[in-house]
PDB file of C-alpha atoms in Angstrom:
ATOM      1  CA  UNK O   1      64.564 -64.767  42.961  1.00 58.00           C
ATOM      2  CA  UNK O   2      66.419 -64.139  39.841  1.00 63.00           C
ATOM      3  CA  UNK O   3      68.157 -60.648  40.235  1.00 83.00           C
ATOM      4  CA  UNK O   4      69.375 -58.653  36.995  1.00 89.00           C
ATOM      5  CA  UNK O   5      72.129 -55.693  37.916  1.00 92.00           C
ATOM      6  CA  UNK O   6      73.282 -52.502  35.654  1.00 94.00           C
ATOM      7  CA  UNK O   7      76.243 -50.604  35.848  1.00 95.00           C
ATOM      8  CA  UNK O   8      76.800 -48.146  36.417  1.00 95.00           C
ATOM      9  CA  UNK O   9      73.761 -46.878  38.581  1.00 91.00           C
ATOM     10  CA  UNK O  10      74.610 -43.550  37.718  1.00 93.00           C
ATOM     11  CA  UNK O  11      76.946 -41.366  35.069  1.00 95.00           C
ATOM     12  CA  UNK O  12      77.302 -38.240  34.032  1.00 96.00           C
ATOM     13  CA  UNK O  13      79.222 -37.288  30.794  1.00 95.00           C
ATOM     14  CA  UNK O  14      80.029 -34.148  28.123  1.00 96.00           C
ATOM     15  CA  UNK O  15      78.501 -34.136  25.164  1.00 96.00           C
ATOM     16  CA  UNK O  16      79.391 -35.559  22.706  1.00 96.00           C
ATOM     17  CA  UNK O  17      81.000 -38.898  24.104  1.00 96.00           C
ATOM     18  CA  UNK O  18      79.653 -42.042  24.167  1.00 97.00           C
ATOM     19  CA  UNK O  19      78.467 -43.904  27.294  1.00 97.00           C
ATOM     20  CA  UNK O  20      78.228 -47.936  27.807  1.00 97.00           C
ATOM     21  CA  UNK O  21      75.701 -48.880  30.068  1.00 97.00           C
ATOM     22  CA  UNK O  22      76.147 -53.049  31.069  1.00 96.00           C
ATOM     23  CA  UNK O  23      72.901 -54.959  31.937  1.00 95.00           C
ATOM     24  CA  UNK O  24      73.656 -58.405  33.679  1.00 94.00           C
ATOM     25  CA  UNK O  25      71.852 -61.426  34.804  1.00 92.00           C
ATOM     26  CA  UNK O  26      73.061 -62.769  37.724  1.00 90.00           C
ATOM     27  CA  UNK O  27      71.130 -65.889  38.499  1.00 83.00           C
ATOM     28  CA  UNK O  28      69.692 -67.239  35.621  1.00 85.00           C
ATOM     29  CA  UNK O  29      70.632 -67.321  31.641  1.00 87.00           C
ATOM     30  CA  UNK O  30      68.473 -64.752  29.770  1.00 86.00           C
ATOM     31  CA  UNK O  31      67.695 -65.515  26.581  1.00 83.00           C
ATOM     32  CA  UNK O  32      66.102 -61.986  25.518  1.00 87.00           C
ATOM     33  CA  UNK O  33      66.935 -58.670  27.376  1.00 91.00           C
ATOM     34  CA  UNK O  34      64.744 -55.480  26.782  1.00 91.00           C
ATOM     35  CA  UNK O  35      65.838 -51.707  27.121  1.00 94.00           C
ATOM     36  CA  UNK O  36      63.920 -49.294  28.302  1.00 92.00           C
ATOM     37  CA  UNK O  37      63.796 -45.142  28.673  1.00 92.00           C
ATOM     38  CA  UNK O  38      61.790 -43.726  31.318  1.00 85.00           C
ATOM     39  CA  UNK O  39      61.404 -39.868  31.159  1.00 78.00           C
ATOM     40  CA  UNK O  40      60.271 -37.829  34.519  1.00 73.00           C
ATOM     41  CA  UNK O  41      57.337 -39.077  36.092  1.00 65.00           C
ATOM     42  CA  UNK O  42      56.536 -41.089  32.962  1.00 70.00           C
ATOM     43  CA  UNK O  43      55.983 -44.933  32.447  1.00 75.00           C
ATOM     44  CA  UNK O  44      59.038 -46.834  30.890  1.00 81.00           C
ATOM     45  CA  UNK O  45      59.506 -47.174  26.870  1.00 86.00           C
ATOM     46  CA  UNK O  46      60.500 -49.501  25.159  1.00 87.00           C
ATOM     47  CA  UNK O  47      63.661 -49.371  23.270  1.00 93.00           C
ATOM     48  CA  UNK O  48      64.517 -52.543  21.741  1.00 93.00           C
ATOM     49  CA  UNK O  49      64.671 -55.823  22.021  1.00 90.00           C
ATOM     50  CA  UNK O  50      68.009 -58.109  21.932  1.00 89.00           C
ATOM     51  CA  UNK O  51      68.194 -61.739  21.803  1.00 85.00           C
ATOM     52  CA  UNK O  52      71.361 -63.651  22.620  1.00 82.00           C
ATOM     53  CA  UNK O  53      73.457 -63.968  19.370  1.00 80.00           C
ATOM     54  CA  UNK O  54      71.525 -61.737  16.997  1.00 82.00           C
ATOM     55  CA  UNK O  55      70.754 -58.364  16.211  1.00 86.00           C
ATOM     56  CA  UNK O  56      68.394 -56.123  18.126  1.00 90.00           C
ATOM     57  CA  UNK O  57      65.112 -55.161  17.257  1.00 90.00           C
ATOM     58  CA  UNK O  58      64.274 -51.435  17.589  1.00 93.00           C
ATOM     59  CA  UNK O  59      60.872 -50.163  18.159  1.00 89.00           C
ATOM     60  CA  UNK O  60      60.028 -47.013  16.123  1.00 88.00           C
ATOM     61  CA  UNK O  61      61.547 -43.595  16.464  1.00 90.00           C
ATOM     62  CA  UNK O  62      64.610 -45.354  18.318  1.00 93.00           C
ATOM     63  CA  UNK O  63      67.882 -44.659  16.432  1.00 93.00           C
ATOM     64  CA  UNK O  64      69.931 -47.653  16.446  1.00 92.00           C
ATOM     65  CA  UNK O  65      73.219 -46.141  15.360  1.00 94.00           C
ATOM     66  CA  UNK O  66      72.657 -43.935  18.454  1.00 95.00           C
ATOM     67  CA  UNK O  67      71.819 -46.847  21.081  1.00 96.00           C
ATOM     68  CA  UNK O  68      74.437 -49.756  20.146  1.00 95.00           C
ATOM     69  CA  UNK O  69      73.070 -53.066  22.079  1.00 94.00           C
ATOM     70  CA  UNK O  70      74.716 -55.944  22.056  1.00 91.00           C
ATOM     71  CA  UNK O  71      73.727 -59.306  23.224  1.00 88.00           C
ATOM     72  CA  UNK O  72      77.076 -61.155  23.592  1.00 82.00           C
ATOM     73  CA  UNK O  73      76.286 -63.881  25.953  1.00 88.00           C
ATOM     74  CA  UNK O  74      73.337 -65.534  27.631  1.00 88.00           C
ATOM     75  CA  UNK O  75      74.466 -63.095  31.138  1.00 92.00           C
ATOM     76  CA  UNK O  76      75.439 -59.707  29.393  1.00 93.00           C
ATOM     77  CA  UNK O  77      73.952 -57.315  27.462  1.00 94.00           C
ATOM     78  CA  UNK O  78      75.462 -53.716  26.707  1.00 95.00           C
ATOM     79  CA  UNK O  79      73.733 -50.244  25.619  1.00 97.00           C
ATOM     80  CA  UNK O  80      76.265 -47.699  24.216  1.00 97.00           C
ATOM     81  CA  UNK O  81      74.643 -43.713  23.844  1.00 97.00           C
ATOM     82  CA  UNK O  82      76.677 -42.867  20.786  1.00 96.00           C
ATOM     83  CA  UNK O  83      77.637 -39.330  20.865  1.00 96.00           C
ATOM     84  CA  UNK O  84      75.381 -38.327  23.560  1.00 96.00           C
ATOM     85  CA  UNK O  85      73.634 -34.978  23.621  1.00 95.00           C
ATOM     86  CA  UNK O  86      71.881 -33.536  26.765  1.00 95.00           C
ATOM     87  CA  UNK O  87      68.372 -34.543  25.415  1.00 94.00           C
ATOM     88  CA  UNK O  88      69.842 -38.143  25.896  1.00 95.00           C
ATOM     89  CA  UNK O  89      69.757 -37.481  29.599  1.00 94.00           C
ATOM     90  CA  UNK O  90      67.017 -39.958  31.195  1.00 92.00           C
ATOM     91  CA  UNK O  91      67.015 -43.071  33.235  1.00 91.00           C
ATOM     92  CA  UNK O  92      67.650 -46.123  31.385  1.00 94.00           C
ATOM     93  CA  UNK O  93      66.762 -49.297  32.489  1.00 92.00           C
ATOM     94  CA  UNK O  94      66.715 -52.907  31.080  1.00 93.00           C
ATOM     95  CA  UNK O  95      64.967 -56.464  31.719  1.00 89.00           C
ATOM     96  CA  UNK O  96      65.535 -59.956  31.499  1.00 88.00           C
ATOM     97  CA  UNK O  97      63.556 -63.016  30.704  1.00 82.00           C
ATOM     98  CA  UNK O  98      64.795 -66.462  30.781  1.00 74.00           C
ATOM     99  CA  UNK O  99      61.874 -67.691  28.085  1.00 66.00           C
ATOM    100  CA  UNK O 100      59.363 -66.879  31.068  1.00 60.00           C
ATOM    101  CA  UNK O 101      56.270 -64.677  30.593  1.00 56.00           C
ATOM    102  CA  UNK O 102      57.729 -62.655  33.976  1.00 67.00           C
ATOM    103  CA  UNK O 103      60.447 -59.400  33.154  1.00 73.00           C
ATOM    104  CA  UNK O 104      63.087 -59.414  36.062  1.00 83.00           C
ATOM    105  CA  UNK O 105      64.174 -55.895  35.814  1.00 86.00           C
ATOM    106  CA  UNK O 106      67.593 -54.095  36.807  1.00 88.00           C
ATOM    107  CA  UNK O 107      67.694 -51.301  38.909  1.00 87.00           C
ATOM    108  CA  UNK O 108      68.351 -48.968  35.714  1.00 90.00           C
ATOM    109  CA  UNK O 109      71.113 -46.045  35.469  1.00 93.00           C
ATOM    110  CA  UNK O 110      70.577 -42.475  35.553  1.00 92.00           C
ATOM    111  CA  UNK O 111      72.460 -40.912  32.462  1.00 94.00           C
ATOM    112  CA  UNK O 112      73.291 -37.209  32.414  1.00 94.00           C
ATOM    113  CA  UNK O 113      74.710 -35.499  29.699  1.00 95.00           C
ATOM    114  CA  UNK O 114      76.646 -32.057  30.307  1.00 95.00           C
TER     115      UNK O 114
ATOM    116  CA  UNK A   1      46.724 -52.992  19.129  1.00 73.00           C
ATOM    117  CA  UNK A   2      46.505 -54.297  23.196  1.00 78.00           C
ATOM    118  CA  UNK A   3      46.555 -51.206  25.622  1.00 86.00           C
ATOM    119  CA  UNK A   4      46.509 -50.816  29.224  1.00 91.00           C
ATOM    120  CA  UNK A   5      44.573 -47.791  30.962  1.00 93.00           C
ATOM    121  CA  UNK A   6      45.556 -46.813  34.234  1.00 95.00           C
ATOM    122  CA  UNK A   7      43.693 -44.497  36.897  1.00 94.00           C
ATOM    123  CA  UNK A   8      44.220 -42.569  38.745  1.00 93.00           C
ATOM    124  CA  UNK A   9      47.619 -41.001  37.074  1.00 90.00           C
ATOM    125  CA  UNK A  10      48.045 -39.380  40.413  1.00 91.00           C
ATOM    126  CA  UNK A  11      46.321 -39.821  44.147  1.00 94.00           C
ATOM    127  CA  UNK A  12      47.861 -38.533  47.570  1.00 94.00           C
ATOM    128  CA  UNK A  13      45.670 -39.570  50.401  1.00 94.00           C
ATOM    129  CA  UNK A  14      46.663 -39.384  54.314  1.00 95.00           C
ATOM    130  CA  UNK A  15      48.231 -42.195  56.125  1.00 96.00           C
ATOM    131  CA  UNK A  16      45.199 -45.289  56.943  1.00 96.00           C
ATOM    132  CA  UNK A  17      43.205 -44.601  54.197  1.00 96.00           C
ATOM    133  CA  UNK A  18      42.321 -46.953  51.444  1.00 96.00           C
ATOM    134  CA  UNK A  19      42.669 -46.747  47.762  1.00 97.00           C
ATOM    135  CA  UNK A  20      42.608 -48.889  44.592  1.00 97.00           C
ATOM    136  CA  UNK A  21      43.799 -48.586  41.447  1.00 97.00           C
ATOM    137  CA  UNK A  22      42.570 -49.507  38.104  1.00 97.00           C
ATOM    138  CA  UNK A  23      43.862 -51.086  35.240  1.00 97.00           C
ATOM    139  CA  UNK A  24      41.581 -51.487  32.329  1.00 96.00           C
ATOM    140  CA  UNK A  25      41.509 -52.990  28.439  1.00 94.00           C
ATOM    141  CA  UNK A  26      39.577 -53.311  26.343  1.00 91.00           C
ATOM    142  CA  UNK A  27      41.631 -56.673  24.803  1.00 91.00           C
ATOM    143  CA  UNK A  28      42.207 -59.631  26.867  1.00 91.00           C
ATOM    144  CA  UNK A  29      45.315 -60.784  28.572  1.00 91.00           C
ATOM    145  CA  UNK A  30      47.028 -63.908  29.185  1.00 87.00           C
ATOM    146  CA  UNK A  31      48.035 -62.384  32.611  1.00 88.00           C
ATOM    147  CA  UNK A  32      48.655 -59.154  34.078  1.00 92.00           C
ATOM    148  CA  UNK A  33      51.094 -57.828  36.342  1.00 92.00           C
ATOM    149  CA  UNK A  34      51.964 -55.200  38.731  1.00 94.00           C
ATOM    150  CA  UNK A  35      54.944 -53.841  39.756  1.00 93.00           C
ATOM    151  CA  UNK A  36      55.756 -50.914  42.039  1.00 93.00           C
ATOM    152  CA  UNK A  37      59.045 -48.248  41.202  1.00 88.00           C
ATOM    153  CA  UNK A  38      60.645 -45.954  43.801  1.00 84.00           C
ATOM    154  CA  UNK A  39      62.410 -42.837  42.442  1.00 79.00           C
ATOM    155  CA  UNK A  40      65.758 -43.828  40.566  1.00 77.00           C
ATOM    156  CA  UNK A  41      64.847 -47.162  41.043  1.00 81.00           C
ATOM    157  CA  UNK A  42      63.852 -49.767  38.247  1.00 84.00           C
ATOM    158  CA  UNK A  43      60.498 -51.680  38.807  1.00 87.00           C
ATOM    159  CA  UNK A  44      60.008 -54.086  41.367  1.00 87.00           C
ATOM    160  CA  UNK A  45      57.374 -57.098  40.166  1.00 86.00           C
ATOM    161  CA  UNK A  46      54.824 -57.573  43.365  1.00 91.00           C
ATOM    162  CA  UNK A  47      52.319 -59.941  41.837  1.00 90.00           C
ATOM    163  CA  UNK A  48      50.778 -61.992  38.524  1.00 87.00           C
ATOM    164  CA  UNK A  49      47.793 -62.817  38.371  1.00 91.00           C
ATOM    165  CA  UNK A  50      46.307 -65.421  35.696  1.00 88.00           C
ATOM    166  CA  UNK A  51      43.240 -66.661  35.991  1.00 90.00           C
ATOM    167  CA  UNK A  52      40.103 -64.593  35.764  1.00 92.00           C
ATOM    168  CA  UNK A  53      38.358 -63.634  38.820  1.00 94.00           C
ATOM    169  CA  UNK A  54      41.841 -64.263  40.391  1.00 93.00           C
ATOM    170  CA  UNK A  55      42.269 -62.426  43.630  1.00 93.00           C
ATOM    171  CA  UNK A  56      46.152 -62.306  45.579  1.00 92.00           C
ATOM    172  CA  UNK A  57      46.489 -60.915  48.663  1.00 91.00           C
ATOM    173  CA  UNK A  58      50.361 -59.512  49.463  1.00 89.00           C
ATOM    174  CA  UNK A  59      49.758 -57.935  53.373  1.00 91.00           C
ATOM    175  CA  UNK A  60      47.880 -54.945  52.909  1.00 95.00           C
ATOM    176  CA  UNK A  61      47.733 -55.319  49.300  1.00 95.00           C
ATOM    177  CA  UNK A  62      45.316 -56.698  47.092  1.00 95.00           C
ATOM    178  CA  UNK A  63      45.781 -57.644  43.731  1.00 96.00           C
ATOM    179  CA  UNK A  64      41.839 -58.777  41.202  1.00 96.00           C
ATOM    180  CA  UNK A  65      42.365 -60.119  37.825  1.00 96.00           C
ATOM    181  CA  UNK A  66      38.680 -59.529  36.200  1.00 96.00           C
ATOM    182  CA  UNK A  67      36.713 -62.776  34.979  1.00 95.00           C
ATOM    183  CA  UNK A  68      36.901 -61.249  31.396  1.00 94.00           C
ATOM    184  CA  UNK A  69      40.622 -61.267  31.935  1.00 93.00           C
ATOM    185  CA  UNK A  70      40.544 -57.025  30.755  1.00 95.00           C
ATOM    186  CA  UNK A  71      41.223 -55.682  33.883  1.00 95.00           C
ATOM    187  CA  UNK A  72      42.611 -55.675  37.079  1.00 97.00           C
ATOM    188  CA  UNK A  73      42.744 -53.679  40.390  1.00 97.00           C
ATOM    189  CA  UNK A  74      44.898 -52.783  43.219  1.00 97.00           C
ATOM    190  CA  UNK A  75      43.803 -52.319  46.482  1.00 97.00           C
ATOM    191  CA  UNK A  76      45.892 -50.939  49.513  1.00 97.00           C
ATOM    192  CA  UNK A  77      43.949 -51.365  53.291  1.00 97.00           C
ATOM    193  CA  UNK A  78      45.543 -48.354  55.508  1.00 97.00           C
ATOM    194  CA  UNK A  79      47.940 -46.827  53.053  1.00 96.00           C
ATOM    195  CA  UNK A  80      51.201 -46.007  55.302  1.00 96.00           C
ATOM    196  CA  UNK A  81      54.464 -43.909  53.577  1.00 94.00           C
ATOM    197  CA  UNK A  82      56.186 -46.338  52.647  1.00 93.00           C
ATOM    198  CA  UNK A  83      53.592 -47.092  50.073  1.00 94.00           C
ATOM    199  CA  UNK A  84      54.217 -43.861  48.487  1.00 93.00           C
ATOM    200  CA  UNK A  85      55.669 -44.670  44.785  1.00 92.00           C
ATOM    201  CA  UNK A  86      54.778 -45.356  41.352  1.00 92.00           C
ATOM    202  CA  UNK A  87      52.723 -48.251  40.677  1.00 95.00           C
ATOM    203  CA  UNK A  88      52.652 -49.541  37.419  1.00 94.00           C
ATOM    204  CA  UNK A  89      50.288 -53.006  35.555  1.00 94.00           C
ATOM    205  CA  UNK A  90      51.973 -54.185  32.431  1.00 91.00           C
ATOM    206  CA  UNK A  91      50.464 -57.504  30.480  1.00 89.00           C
ATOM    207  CA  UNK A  92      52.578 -59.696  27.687  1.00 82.00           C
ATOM    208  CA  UNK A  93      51.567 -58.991  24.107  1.00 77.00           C
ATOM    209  CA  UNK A  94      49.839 -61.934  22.414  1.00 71.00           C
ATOM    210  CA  UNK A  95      52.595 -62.531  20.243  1.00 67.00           C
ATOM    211  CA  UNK A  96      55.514 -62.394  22.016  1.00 62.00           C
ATOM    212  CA  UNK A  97      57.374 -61.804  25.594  1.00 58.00           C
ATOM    213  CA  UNK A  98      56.712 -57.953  24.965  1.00 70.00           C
ATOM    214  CA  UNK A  99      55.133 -56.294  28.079  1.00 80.00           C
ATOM    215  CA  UNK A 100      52.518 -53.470  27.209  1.00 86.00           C
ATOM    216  CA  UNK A 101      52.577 -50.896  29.811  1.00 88.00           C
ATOM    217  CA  UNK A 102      49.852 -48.593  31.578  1.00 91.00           C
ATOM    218  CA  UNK A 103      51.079 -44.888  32.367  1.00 88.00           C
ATOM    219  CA  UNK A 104      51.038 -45.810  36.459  1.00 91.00           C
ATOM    220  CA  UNK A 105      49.542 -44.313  39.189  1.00 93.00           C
ATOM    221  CA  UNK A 106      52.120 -41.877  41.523  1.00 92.00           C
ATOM    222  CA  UNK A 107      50.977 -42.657  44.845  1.00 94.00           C
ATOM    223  CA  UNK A 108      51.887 -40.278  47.447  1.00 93.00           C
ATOM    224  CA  UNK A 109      50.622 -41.175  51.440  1.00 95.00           C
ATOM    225  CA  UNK A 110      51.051 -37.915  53.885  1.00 94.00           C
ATOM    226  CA  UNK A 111      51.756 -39.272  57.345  1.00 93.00           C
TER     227      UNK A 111
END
Protein backbone atom coordinates (compact mmCIF):
# COMPACT_ATOMS: atom_id res chain seq x y z
CA UNK A 1 0.00 0.00 0.00
CA UNK A 2 1.20 3.42 -0.65
CA UNK A 3 3.20 4.55 2.53
CA UNK A 4 3.84 8.43 3.21
CA UNK A 5 6.91 9.06 5.93
CA UNK A 6 7.76 12.44 8.05
CA UNK A 7 10.81 13.42 9.51
CA UNK A 8 11.63 13.83 11.93
CA UNK A 9 9.19 11.73 14.21
CA UNK A 10 10.05 13.80 16.94
CA UNK A 11 11.92 17.40 17.85
CA UNK A 12 12.25 19.48 20.40
CA UNK A 13 13.51 23.13 20.01
CA UNK A 14 13.94 26.81 22.00
CA UNK A 15 11.83 29.28 21.26
CA UNK A 16 12.10 31.23 19.02
CA UNK A 17 13.75 29.08 16.13
CA UNK A 18 12.25 27.72 13.37
CA UNK A 19 11.63 23.99 12.78
CA UNK A 20 11.25 22.11 9.19
CA UNK A 21 9.19 19.26 9.35
CA UNK A 22 9.57 16.99 5.70
CA UNK A 23 6.47 14.98 4.60
CA UNK A 24 7.35 12.33 1.83
CA UNK A 25 5.63 9.95 -0.41
CA UNK A 26 7.33 7.00 -0.89
CA UNK A 27 5.41 4.89 -3.33
CA UNK A 28 3.33 6.84 -5.33
CA UNK A 29 3.41 10.66 -6.80
CA UNK A 30 1.08 12.88 -4.71
CA UNK A 31 -0.39 15.43 -6.35
CA UNK A 32 -1.95 17.34 -3.17
CA UNK A 33 -0.54 16.89 0.43
CA UNK A 34 -2.60 18.14 3.51
CA UNK A 35 -1.23 19.30 7.02
CA UNK A 36 -2.70 18.69 9.91
CA UNK A 37 -2.48 19.73 13.94
CA UNK A 38 -3.80 17.42 16.38
CA UNK A 39 -3.97 18.81 19.99
CA UNK A 40 -4.25 16.19 23.13
CA UNK A 41 -6.87 13.80 22.84
CA UNK A 42 -8.43 15.87 20.05
CA UNK A 43 -9.32 14.95 16.35
CA UNK A 44 -6.78 16.28 13.68
CA UNK A 45 -7.17 19.96 12.01
CA UNK A 46 -6.71 20.92 9.15
CA UNK A 47 -4.00 23.27 8.26
CA UNK A 48 -3.69 23.75 4.68
CA UNK A 49 -3.68 22.41 1.67
CA UNK A 50 -0.59 22.30 -0.93
CA UNK A 51 -0.66 21.22 -4.40
CA UNK A 52 2.48 20.37 -6.34
CA UNK A 53 3.83 23.63 -7.95
CA UNK A 54 1.59 26.24 -6.37
CA UNK A 55 0.89 27.98 -3.35
CA UNK A 56 -0.88 26.56 -0.33
CA UNK A 57 -4.20 27.11 0.71
CA UNK A 58 -4.72 27.92 4.42
CA UNK A 59 -7.84 27.23 6.24
CA UNK A 60 -8.89 30.04 8.65
CA UNK A 61 -7.12 31.15 11.77
CA UNK A 62 -3.85 29.37 10.32
CA UNK A 63 -1.01 31.92 9.95
CA UNK A 64 0.81 31.25 6.88
CA UNK A 65 3.89 33.34 7.53
CA UNK A 66 4.12 31.14 10.66
CA UNK A 67 3.66 27.57 8.88
CA UNK A 68 5.84 27.91 5.51
CA UNK A 69 4.70 24.76 3.20
CA UNK A 70 6.12 24.09 0.28
CA UNK A 71 5.19 21.70 -2.37
CA UNK A 72 8.42 21.32 -4.42
CA UNK A 73 7.97 18.07 -6.12
CA UNK A 74 5.33 15.44 -6.76
CA UNK A 75 7.32 13.23 -3.49
CA UNK A 76 8.12 16.16 -0.99
CA UNK A 77 6.41 18.50 0.82
CA UNK A 78 7.96 20.68 3.77
CA UNK A 79 6.26 22.56 6.90
CA UNK A 80 8.60 25.16 8.51
CA UNK A 81 7.19 26.58 12.34
CA UNK A 82 8.59 30.05 11.90
CA UNK A 83 9.77 31.34 15.12
CA UNK A 84 8.19 28.80 17.21
CA UNK A 85 6.71 29.57 20.60
CA UNK A 86 5.74 26.85 23.18
CA UNK A 87 1.97 27.14 22.26
CA UNK A 88 3.28 25.73 18.84
CA UNK A 89 4.01 22.52 20.66
CA UNK A 90 1.51 19.72 19.20
CA UNK A 91 1.74 16.78 16.93
CA UNK A 92 1.78 17.57 13.39
CA UNK A 93 0.94 15.31 10.88
CA UNK A 94 0.38 15.38 7.05
CA UNK A 95 -1.42 13.28 4.14
CA UNK A 96 -1.13 12.40 0.72
CA UNK A 97 -3.42 11.75 -2.15
CA UNK A 98 -2.41 10.72 -5.52
CA UNK A 99 -5.90 12.29 -7.16
CA UNK A 100 -7.68 9.37 -5.12
CA UNK A 101 -10.66 10.01 -2.81
CA UNK A 102 -8.41 7.83 -0.02
CA UNK A 103 -5.72 10.17 2.42
CA UNK A 104 -2.54 7.94 3.00
CA UNK A 105 -1.31 9.55 6.09
CA UNK A 106 2.35 9.84 7.66
CA UNK A 107 3.06 8.86 10.94
CA UNK A 108 3.18 12.72 12.02
CA UNK A 109 6.01 14.42 14.33
CA UNK A 110 5.73 15.46 17.78
CA UNK A 111 7.03 19.18 18.01
CA UNK A 112 8.06 20.63 21.37
CA UNK A 113 8.99 23.96 21.92
CA UNK A 114 11.22 24.91 25.09
CA UNK B 1 -21.62 22.90 5.71
CA UNK B 2 -21.08 18.66 5.82
CA UNK B 3 -20.33 17.48 9.49
CA UNK B 4 -19.60 14.28 11.01
CA UNK B 5 -20.94 13.36 14.66
CA UNK B 6 -19.24 10.84 16.50
CA UNK B 7 -20.36 8.84 19.76
CA UNK B 8 -19.34 7.87 22.10
CA UNK B 9 -16.27 10.54 22.60
CA UNK B 10 -15.06 8.08 25.13
CA UNK B 11 -16.00 4.18 26.14
CA UNK B 12 -13.70 1.72 28.24
CA UNK B 13 -15.32 -1.63 28.46
CA UNK B 14 -13.52 -5.01 29.76
CA UNK B 15 -11.79 -7.36 27.50
CA UNK B 16 -14.78 -9.70 25.25
CA UNK B 17 -17.25 -7.28 25.27
CA UNK B 18 -18.83 -5.68 22.29
CA UNK B 19 -19.25 -2.15 21.26
CA UNK B 20 -20.10 0.04 18.25
CA UNK B 21 -19.57 3.26 17.37
CA UNK B 22 -21.52 5.82 15.59
CA UNK B 23 -20.95 8.16 13.03
CA UNK B 24 -23.81 10.32 12.01
CA UNK B 25 -24.78 13.39 9.36
CA UNK B 26 -27.12 14.88 8.64
CA UNK B 27 -25.65 15.52 4.73
CA UNK B 28 -24.84 12.71 2.54
CA UNK B 29 -21.53 11.29 1.60
CA UNK B 30 -19.93 9.96 -1.35
CA UNK B 31 -18.13 7.49 1.05
CA UNK B 32 -17.02 7.33 4.47
CA UNK B 33 -14.09 6.12 6.12
CA UNK B 34 -12.58 4.95 9.24
CA UNK B 35 -9.37 4.99 10.46
CA UNK B 36 -7.92 4.01 13.84
CA UNK B 37 -4.72 6.27 15.65
CA UNK B 38 -2.47 4.92 18.43
CA UNK B 39 -0.83 7.55 20.69
CA UNK B 40 1.98 9.53 18.73
CA UNK B 41 0.98 7.80 15.87
CA UNK B 42 -0.73 9.32 12.66
CA UNK B 43 -4.01 7.57 11.47
CA UNK B 44 -4.11 4.30 10.10
CA UNK B 45 -7.12 3.93 7.23
CA UNK B 46 -8.97 0.37 8.13
CA UNK B 47 -11.88 0.54 5.74
CA UNK B 48 -14.20 2.63 2.95
CA UNK B 49 -17.20 1.97 2.51
CA UNK B 50 -19.37 3.30 -0.60
CA UNK B 51 -22.38 2.07 -1.27
CA UNK B 52 -25.36 2.44 1.00
CA UNK B 53 -26.37 -0.37 3.10
CA UNK B 54 -22.68 -1.43 2.57
CA UNK B 55 -21.48 -3.72 5.28
CA UNK B 56 -17.28 -4.80 5.51
CA UNK B 57 -16.22 -7.12 7.76
CA UNK B 58 -12.18 -6.71 8.84
CA UNK B 59 -11.86 -9.89 11.65
CA UNK B 60 -13.60 -8.78 14.55
CA UNK B 61 -14.52 -5.59 13.06
CA UNK B 62 -17.43 -4.44 11.37
CA UNK B 63 -17.73 -1.58 9.35
CA UNK B 64 -22.17 -0.31 7.98
CA UNK B 65 -22.45 2.44 5.57
CA UNK B 66 -26.34 3.50 6.08
CA UNK B 67 -28.72 3.19 2.89
CA UNK B 68 -29.18 7.05 3.15
CA UNK B 69 -25.44 7.19 2.83
CA UNK B 70 -25.50 9.71 6.44
CA UNK B 71 -24.10 7.39 8.62
CA UNK B 72 -22.08 4.68 9.47
CA UNK B 73 -21.14 2.32 12.39
CA UNK B 74 -18.39 0.39 13.86
CA UNK B 75 -18.75 -2.66 15.48
CA UNK B 76 -16.00 -4.63 17.48
CA UNK B 77 -17.14 -8.60 18.54
CA UNK B 78 -14.93 -9.35 21.87
CA UNK B 79 -13.01 -6.15 22.21
CA UNK B 80 -9.30 -7.38 23.28
CA UNK B 81 -6.35 -4.50 24.27
CA UNK B 82 -5.01 -4.16 21.48
CA UNK B 83 -8.12 -2.49 20.28
CA UNK B 84 -7.64 0.18 22.72
CA UNK B 85 -7.04 3.58 20.59
CA UNK B 86 -8.67 6.36 18.96
CA UNK B 87 -11.00 5.65 16.29
CA UNK B 88 -11.82 8.21 14.05
CA UNK B 89 -14.74 8.34 10.50
CA UNK B 90 -13.81 11.12 8.18
CA UNK B 91 -15.90 11.54 4.63
CA UNK B 92 -14.55 13.74 1.41
CA UNK B 93 -16.24 17.11 1.05
CA UNK B 94 -18.46 17.38 -2.03
CA UNK B 95 -16.26 19.66 -3.64
CA UNK B 96 -13.03 18.58 -3.32
CA UNK B 97 -10.44 15.80 -1.86
CA UNK B 98 -10.97 17.57 1.64
CA UNK B 99 -11.77 14.98 4.40
CA UNK B 100 -14.32 16.29 7.10
CA UNK B 101 -13.56 14.77 10.35
CA UNK B 102 -15.71 13.44 13.42
CA UNK B 103 -14.12 14.18 17.00
CA UNK B 104 -13.36 10.08 17.45
CA UNK B 105 -14.16 7.80 19.92
CA UNK B 106 -11.01 6.92 22.62
CA UNK B 107 -11.48 3.39 23.10
CA UNK B 108 -9.91 1.95 26.05
CA UNK B 109 -10.37 -2.27 26.65
CA UNK B 110 -9.24 -3.35 30.44
CA UNK B 111 -7.92 -6.88 30.18
Amino acid sequence: GAVVSQHPSRVICKSGTSVKIECRSLDFQATTMFWYRQFPKKSLMLMATSNEGSKATYEQGVEKDKFLINHASLTLSTLTVTSAHPEDSSFYICSATDRGRLEYFGPGTRLTVT
Amino acid sequence: TQLLEQSPQFLSIQEGENLTVYCNSSSVFSSLQWYRQEPGEGPVLLVTVVTGGEVKKLKRLTFQFGDARKDSSLHITAAQPGDTGLYLCAGPEDSNYQLIWGAGTKLIIKP
